Amino acid sequence: AHKKQQYQVLEEIGRGKFGTVFRCFHPSSNQFYALKLIHNRLLTDAADRHCLEIEAKAMIFLSPHPNILKIIDAFQDGETSTIVLQLCQPRTLFDRIADGPLLEPHAASLIKQLLEALTHCHALALAHRDIKPENLLFDDGNNLKLSDFGSAEWFGEGRPMSGVVGSPYYVAPEVLMGREYDEKVDVWSSGVILYAMLSGFPPFYGDSAAQIFEAVLRANLRFPTTIFRSVSAPAKDLLRKMICRDPSRRISAHQALRHPWILSGGVKSG
Ligand code: ADP
Ligand code: MG
Ligand code: MG
């Protein structure tokens, strides 16, 4: 029997560009998982098929890591491609931010877990390229899990990345400039997430994607006093180092883990 028949597909729990995510049950292990189903006919060109292939390959290559979503299985038949994933809580970081700003210790704990995941990816020469709150999930133990490696790409010496990928609010300016770029694009996106966690708003916004892109390209980072009055100086210092327009001067994920605000757990001193 085909592998697909080992899983009982239950209700829909998420949706993306090419596929749909369902909760599923695997009777032989008595476990519930998430099943990401991609319709092959939606994968029109080679680039799209590449995305699917790299998604499963990247997740297998990166596992196991406490902050990277675990992949259980991946298989294809004529019409569909399926990735079976560890099942997470229904609420992503997007939903948590939508409830309002987070306290600094909470934000520091979450961004530390994201930086741990990114340090691991970058050390293995993989950039995620689609870091955004919808792609940050939580397991039963409330651990942050980086997921959705469909935009990931290998990089390295003599292998710069190019191509516009990512989401308007979170995309780094060098990606929009159409130049070659490196893994620091993930640090920029993580900085934008940290800003949104502490204030409830993204640092660069507009009424259309084009307007958001303009704001990202200006990269004029501001801390409006009404919102940021209560945010600590070390938190703002880390934000400036992550949301830095020049990627060569931008902090790395590894360095950011050693930043005083992260080391103090976001606890204000004095
Ligand atoms: P896409 O590549 O189309 O963006 P994602 O892999 O990001 O697809 O999944 C889309 C949405 O489905 C996620 O934003 C999340 O809400 C939900 N989802 C994905 N994987 C899981 C999972 N393992 N557990 C729970 N929910 C998930
Ligand atoms: Mg996604
Ligand atoms: Mg994706």
Short mmCIF file of C-alpha atoms and ligand atoms in Angstrom, two decimals:
data_model
loop_
_atom_site.label_atom_id
_atom_site.label_comp_id
_atom_site.label_asym_id
_atom_site.label_seq_id
_atom_site.Cartn_x
_atom_site.Cartn_y
_atom_site.Cartn_z
CA ALA A 1 0.00 0.00 0.00
CA HIS A 2 1.11 3.56 -0.62
CA LYS A 3 2.56 5.41 2.35
CA LYS A 4 -0.23 7.96 2.16
CA GLN A 5 -2.73 5.31 3.27
CA GLN A 6 -0.92 4.97 6.59
CA TYR A 7 -2.32 8.37 7.61
CA GLN A 8 -5.94 9.30 8.32
CA VAL A 9 -6.40 12.87 7.17
CA LEU A 10 -8.50 14.92 9.62
CA GLU A 11 -9.47 18.63 9.66
CA GLU A 12 -7.63 21.49 7.93
CA ILE A 13 -5.35 23.46 10.27
CA GLY A 14 -3.53 25.82 7.91
CA ARG A 15 -3.12 26.97 4.37
CA GLY A 16 -0.32 28.40 2.27
CA LYS A 17 0.61 29.24 -1.29
CA PHE A 18 0.73 25.73 -2.79
CA GLY A 19 -0.71 23.48 -0.19
CA THR A 20 -2.94 22.84 2.72
CA VAL A 21 -2.03 21.55 6.16
CA PHE A 22 -4.25 18.98 7.90
CA ARG A 23 -4.17 17.29 11.25
CA CYS A 24 -3.75 13.57 10.70
CA PHE A 25 -3.67 10.33 12.67
CA HIS A 26 -1.14 7.55 12.24
CA PRO A 27 -2.79 4.40 13.72
CA SER A 28 0.29 2.17 13.79
CA SER A 29 2.15 4.63 16.07
CA ASN A 30 -1.06 5.96 17.68
CA GLN A 31 0.22 9.52 17.02
CA PHE A 32 -1.27 12.71 15.62
CA TYR A 33 0.81 14.65 13.10
CA ALA A 34 0.46 17.58 10.70
CA LEU A 35 0.23 16.62 7.03
CA LYS A 36 1.23 19.25 4.46
CA LEU A 37 -0.31 18.38 1.12
CA ILE A 38 0.89 20.01 -2.08
CA HIS A 39 -0.96 19.53 -5.35
CA ASN A 40 1.68 18.84 -7.99
CA ARG A 41 -0.37 20.54 -10.72
CA LEU A 42 0.08 23.84 -8.83
CA LEU A 43 3.85 23.46 -9.14
CA THR A 44 4.08 24.98 -12.58
CA ASP A 45 7.78 25.44 -13.14
CA ALA A 46 11.09 24.00 -12.14
CA ALA A 47 11.58 26.69 -9.48
CA ASP A 48 8.41 25.62 -7.66
CA ARG A 49 9.38 21.95 -7.74
CA HIS A 50 12.79 22.93 -6.40
CA CYS A 51 11.03 24.57 -3.42
CA LEU A 52 9.26 21.38 -2.52
CA GLU A 53 12.36 19.27 -2.82
CA ILE A 54 14.46 21.62 -0.73
CA GLU A 55 11.72 21.88 1.90
CA ALA A 56 11.89 18.20 2.84
CA LYS A 57 15.66 17.90 2.26
CA ALA A 58 16.44 20.92 4.44
CA MET A 59 14.27 19.67 7.30
CA ILE A 60 15.88 16.21 7.22
CA PHE A 61 19.36 17.75 7.05
CA LEU A 62 18.72 20.10 10.00
CA SER A 63 17.13 17.52 12.31
CA PRO A 64 17.23 17.03 15.16
CA HIS A 65 17.30 20.48 16.74
CA PRO A 66 15.10 21.61 19.67
CA ASN A 67 13.90 24.71 17.77
CA ILE A 68 13.41 23.26 14.29
CA LEU A 69 10.18 21.50 13.40
CA LYS A 70 10.66 17.75 13.15
CA ILE A 71 9.90 16.09 9.82
CA ILE A 72 8.39 12.60 10.09
CA ASP A 73 8.08 11.53 6.47
CA ALA A 74 7.88 12.83 2.90
CA PHE A 75 6.49 11.08 -0.18
CA GLN A 76 4.88 11.67 -3.56
CA ASP A 77 2.30 10.08 -5.80
CA GLY A 78 1.13 11.27 -9.21
CA GLU A 79 -1.00 14.15 -8.03
CA THR A 80 0.31 15.18 -4.65
CA SER A 81 3.42 15.63 -2.59
CA THR A 82 3.12 15.14 1.13
CA ILE A 83 5.25 16.14 4.08
CA VAL A 84 4.35 14.71 7.47
CA LEU A 85 5.42 16.97 10.34
CA GLN A 86 5.40 17.05 14.09
CA LEU A 87 2.02 18.52 15.13
CA CYS A 88 2.18 21.92 16.83
CA GLN A 89 -0.32 24.08 18.66
CA PRO A 90 -2.90 25.77 16.42
CA ARG A 91 -1.74 29.27 17.40
CA THR A 92 1.44 30.50 15.69
CA LEU A 93 3.59 33.46 16.78
CA PHE A 94 1.40 35.56 14.44
CA ASP A 95 -1.62 34.93 16.69
CA ARG A 96 0.39 35.66 19.84
CA ILE A 97 1.61 39.02 18.49
CA ALA A 98 -1.94 39.88 17.38
CA ASP A 99 -3.00 39.67 21.06
CA GLY A 100 -0.73 42.64 21.86
CA PRO A 101 2.89 43.40 22.81
CA LEU A 102 4.83 40.79 24.80
CA LEU A 103 6.75 41.48 28.00
CA GLU A 104 10.52 41.68 27.50
CA PRO A 105 11.43 38.38 29.21
CA HIS A 106 8.87 36.58 27.04
CA ALA A 107 10.09 38.28 23.83
CA ALA A 108 13.72 37.56 24.77
CA SER A 109 12.99 33.87 25.33
CA LEU A 110 11.23 33.56 21.95
CA ILE A 111 13.87 35.48 19.96
CA LYS A 112 16.62 33.45 21.65
CA GLN A 113 14.97 30.23 20.46
CA LEU A 114 14.66 31.64 16.94
CA LEU A 115 18.33 32.69 16.98
CA GLU A 116 19.32 29.19 18.17
CA ALA A 117 17.47 27.69 15.18
CA LEU A 118 19.05 30.20 12.78
CA THR A 119 22.56 29.69 14.16
CA HIS A 120 22.13 25.99 13.43
CA CYS A 121 20.80 26.63 9.88
CA HIS A 122 23.53 29.15 9.05
CA ALA A 123 26.32 26.94 10.43
CA LEU A 124 25.12 24.27 7.98
CA ALA A 125 25.06 26.85 5.12
CA LEU A 126 21.29 27.00 4.85
CA ALA A 127 19.33 30.26 4.82
CA HIS A 128 15.59 30.08 5.57
CA ARG A 129 14.58 33.25 3.66
CA ASP A 130 10.96 33.32 4.87
CA ILE A 131 11.26 34.14 8.56
CA LYS A 132 7.89 35.54 9.68
CA PRO A 133 5.54 34.96 12.62
CA GLU A 134 3.25 32.57 10.65
CA ASN A 135 6.22 30.22 10.24
CA LEU A 136 7.08 30.09 13.95
CA LEU A 137 5.11 27.35 15.68
CA PHE A 138 4.92 26.00 19.25
CA ASP A 139 5.05 22.37 20.35
CA ASP A 140 3.22 20.87 23.36
CA GLY A 141 6.02 22.01 25.66
CA ASN A 142 5.66 25.57 24.30
CA ASN A 143 9.06 25.40 22.58
CA LEU A 144 9.39 27.59 19.50
CA LYS A 145 9.75 25.58 16.27
CA LEU A 146 11.01 27.11 13.05
CA SER A 147 9.05 25.66 10.12
CA ASP A 148 8.26 26.12 6.41
CA PHE A 149 11.59 25.62 4.65
CA GLY A 150 9.97 25.98 1.20
CA SER A 151 11.99 29.14 0.47
CA ALA A 152 15.27 27.89 1.95
CA GLU A 153 18.49 27.96 -0.04
CA TRP A 154 22.05 26.71 0.35
CA PHE A 155 24.74 29.36 0.41
CA GLY A 156 28.46 29.45 0.90
CA GLU A 157 31.81 30.58 -0.35
CA GLY A 158 31.33 31.54 -4.00
CA ARG A 159 27.65 30.70 -3.74
CA PRO A 160 25.75 33.93 -3.04
CA MET A 161 21.95 33.87 -3.10
CA SER A 162 19.64 35.96 -5.25
CA GLY A 163 15.94 36.13 -6.08
CA VAL A 164 13.18 37.95 -4.29
CA VAL A 165 11.55 35.77 -1.66
CA GLY A 166 9.90 36.50 1.66
CA SER A 167 7.00 38.55 2.94
CA PRO A 168 6.70 42.38 2.59
CA TYR A 169 6.96 43.38 6.27
CA TYR A 170 9.87 41.03 6.98
CA VAL A 171 11.97 41.05 3.81
CA ALA A 172 15.47 42.57 4.03
CA PRO A 173 16.32 45.62 1.88
CA GLU A 174 19.18 43.88 0.04
CA VAL A 175 16.71 41.23 -1.19
CA LEU A 176 14.50 43.96 -2.67
CA MET A 177 17.48 45.64 -4.32
CA GLY A 178 17.81 42.58 -6.56
CA ARG A 179 21.45 42.05 -5.65
CA GLU A 180 23.19 39.00 -4.33
CA TYR A 181 22.80 38.57 -0.60
CA ASP A 182 23.73 36.25 2.26
CA GLU A 183 22.21 34.58 5.33
CA LYS A 184 22.01 37.92 7.19
CA VAL A 185 18.59 38.34 5.51
CA ASP A 186 17.25 35.98 8.21
CA VAL A 187 18.66 38.21 10.97
CA TRP A 188 16.89 41.27 9.52
CA SER A 189 13.55 39.39 9.44
CA SER A 190 14.09 38.21 13.02
CA GLY A 191 14.77 41.81 14.09
CA VAL A 192 11.49 42.89 12.49
CA ILE A 193 9.73 40.13 14.45
CA LEU A 194 11.38 41.30 17.70
CA TYR A 195 10.24 44.88 17.00
CA ALA A 196 6.68 43.64 16.42
CA MET A 197 6.75 41.53 19.60
CA LEU A 198 7.81 44.50 21.75
CA SER A 199 5.54 47.14 20.18
CA GLY A 200 2.69 45.28 18.49
CA PHE A 201 3.58 46.98 15.16
CA PRO A 202 6.04 46.23 12.38
CA PRO A 203 8.80 48.86 11.96
CA PHE A 204 8.09 49.36 8.24
CA TYR A 205 4.53 49.53 6.96
CA GLY A 206 2.29 50.98 4.26
CA ASP A 207 -1.09 50.57 2.59
CA SER A 208 0.23 48.35 -0.19
CA ALA A 209 3.09 45.94 -0.74
CA ALA A 210 4.83 48.62 -2.86
CA GLN A 211 4.60 51.15 -0.01
CA ILE A 212 5.92 48.63 2.50
CA PHE A 213 8.87 47.88 0.16
CA GLU A 214 9.66 51.61 -0.07
CA ALA A 215 9.72 51.86 3.72
CA VAL A 216 11.94 48.76 4.00
CA LEU A 217 14.37 50.19 1.44
CA ARG A 218 14.60 53.49 3.38
CA ALA A 219 15.26 51.36 6.49
CA ASN A 220 14.63 54.33 8.73
CA LEU A 221 14.32 52.60 12.10
CA ARG A 222 12.36 54.62 14.64
CA PHE A 223 11.21 54.01 18.20
CA PRO A 224 8.07 56.17 18.70
CA THR A 225 8.15 57.26 22.34
CA THR A 226 4.47 56.55 22.99
CA ILE A 227 5.03 52.87 22.23
CA PHE A 228 8.71 52.43 23.12
CA ARG A 229 8.90 54.48 26.34
CA SER A 230 8.75 51.33 28.44
CA VAL A 231 11.13 49.30 26.26
CA SER A 232 14.64 48.92 27.75
CA ALA A 233 17.80 50.42 26.20
CA PRO A 234 19.45 47.00 25.69
CA ALA A 235 16.40 45.78 23.75
CA LYS A 236 16.59 48.83 21.47
CA ASP A 237 20.33 48.29 21.06
CA LEU A 238 19.77 44.73 19.82
CA LEU A 239 17.00 45.94 17.48
CA ARG A 240 19.39 48.49 15.93
CA LYS A 241 22.02 45.79 15.42
CA MET A 242 19.56 43.34 13.80
CA ILE A 243 17.58 45.86 11.73
CA CYS A 244 20.75 47.35 10.25
CA ARG A 245 20.54 48.31 6.59
CA ASP A 246 24.09 47.21 5.72
CA PRO A 247 24.25 43.39 5.92
CA SER A 248 28.03 43.42 6.44
CA ARG A 249 27.55 45.52 9.60
CA ARG A 250 24.43 43.64 10.74
CA ILE A 251 24.90 41.31 13.72
CA SER A 252 24.96 37.55 12.96
CA ALA A 253 22.54 35.11 14.59
CA HIS A 254 25.45 33.62 16.52
CA GLN A 255 26.62 37.03 17.80
CA ALA A 256 23.07 38.07 18.67
CA LEU A 257 22.83 35.10 21.06
CA ARG A 258 25.66 36.74 23.06
CA HIS A 259 23.97 40.15 23.21
CA PRO A 260 23.49 41.41 26.82
CA TRP A 261 19.70 41.65 26.43
CA ILE A 262 19.50 37.99 25.38
CA LEU A 263 22.00 36.89 28.07
CA SER A 264 19.98 38.72 30.77
CA GLY A 265 16.77 37.04 29.54
CA GLY A 266 15.25 40.45 28.83
CA VAL A 267 15.16 41.24 32.54
CA LYS A 268 15.67 44.94 33.23
CA SER A 269 18.40 45.73 35.72
CA GLY A 270 18.16 48.64 38.17
P1 ADP B 1 3.26 27.54 3.37
O1 ADP B 1 4.59 27.06 2.87
O2 ADP B 1 2.21 27.40 2.32
O3 ADP B 1 3.33 28.91 4.00
P2 ADP B 1 3.30 26.37 6.02
O4 ADP B 1 4.17 25.18 6.16
O5 ADP B 1 3.85 27.66 6.53
O6 ADP B 1 2.80 26.50 4.51
O7 ADP B 1 1.91 26.06 6.75
C1 ADP B 1 0.83 26.98 6.66
C2 ADP B 1 0.19 27.16 8.04
O8 ADP B 1 -0.29 25.89 8.53
C3 ADP B 1 1.15 27.65 9.12
O9 ADP B 1 1.30 29.07 9.10
C4 ADP B 1 0.48 27.15 10.38
O10 ADP B 1 -0.60 27.99 10.74
C5 ADP B 1 -0.09 25.80 9.94
N1 ADP B 1 0.86 24.69 10.20
C6 ADP B 1 1.87 24.31 9.40
N2 ADP B 1 2.57 23.29 9.93
C7 ADP B 1 2.00 23.01 11.11
C8 ADP B 1 2.28 22.05 12.16
N3 ADP B 1 3.29 21.20 12.06
N4 ADP B 1 1.47 22.05 13.25
C9 ADP B 1 0.44 22.93 13.35
N5 ADP B 1 0.14 23.85 12.41
C10 ADP B 1 0.90 23.91 11.30
MG MG B 2 4.35 29.46 5.72
MG MG B 3 6.40 27.83 2.38
#
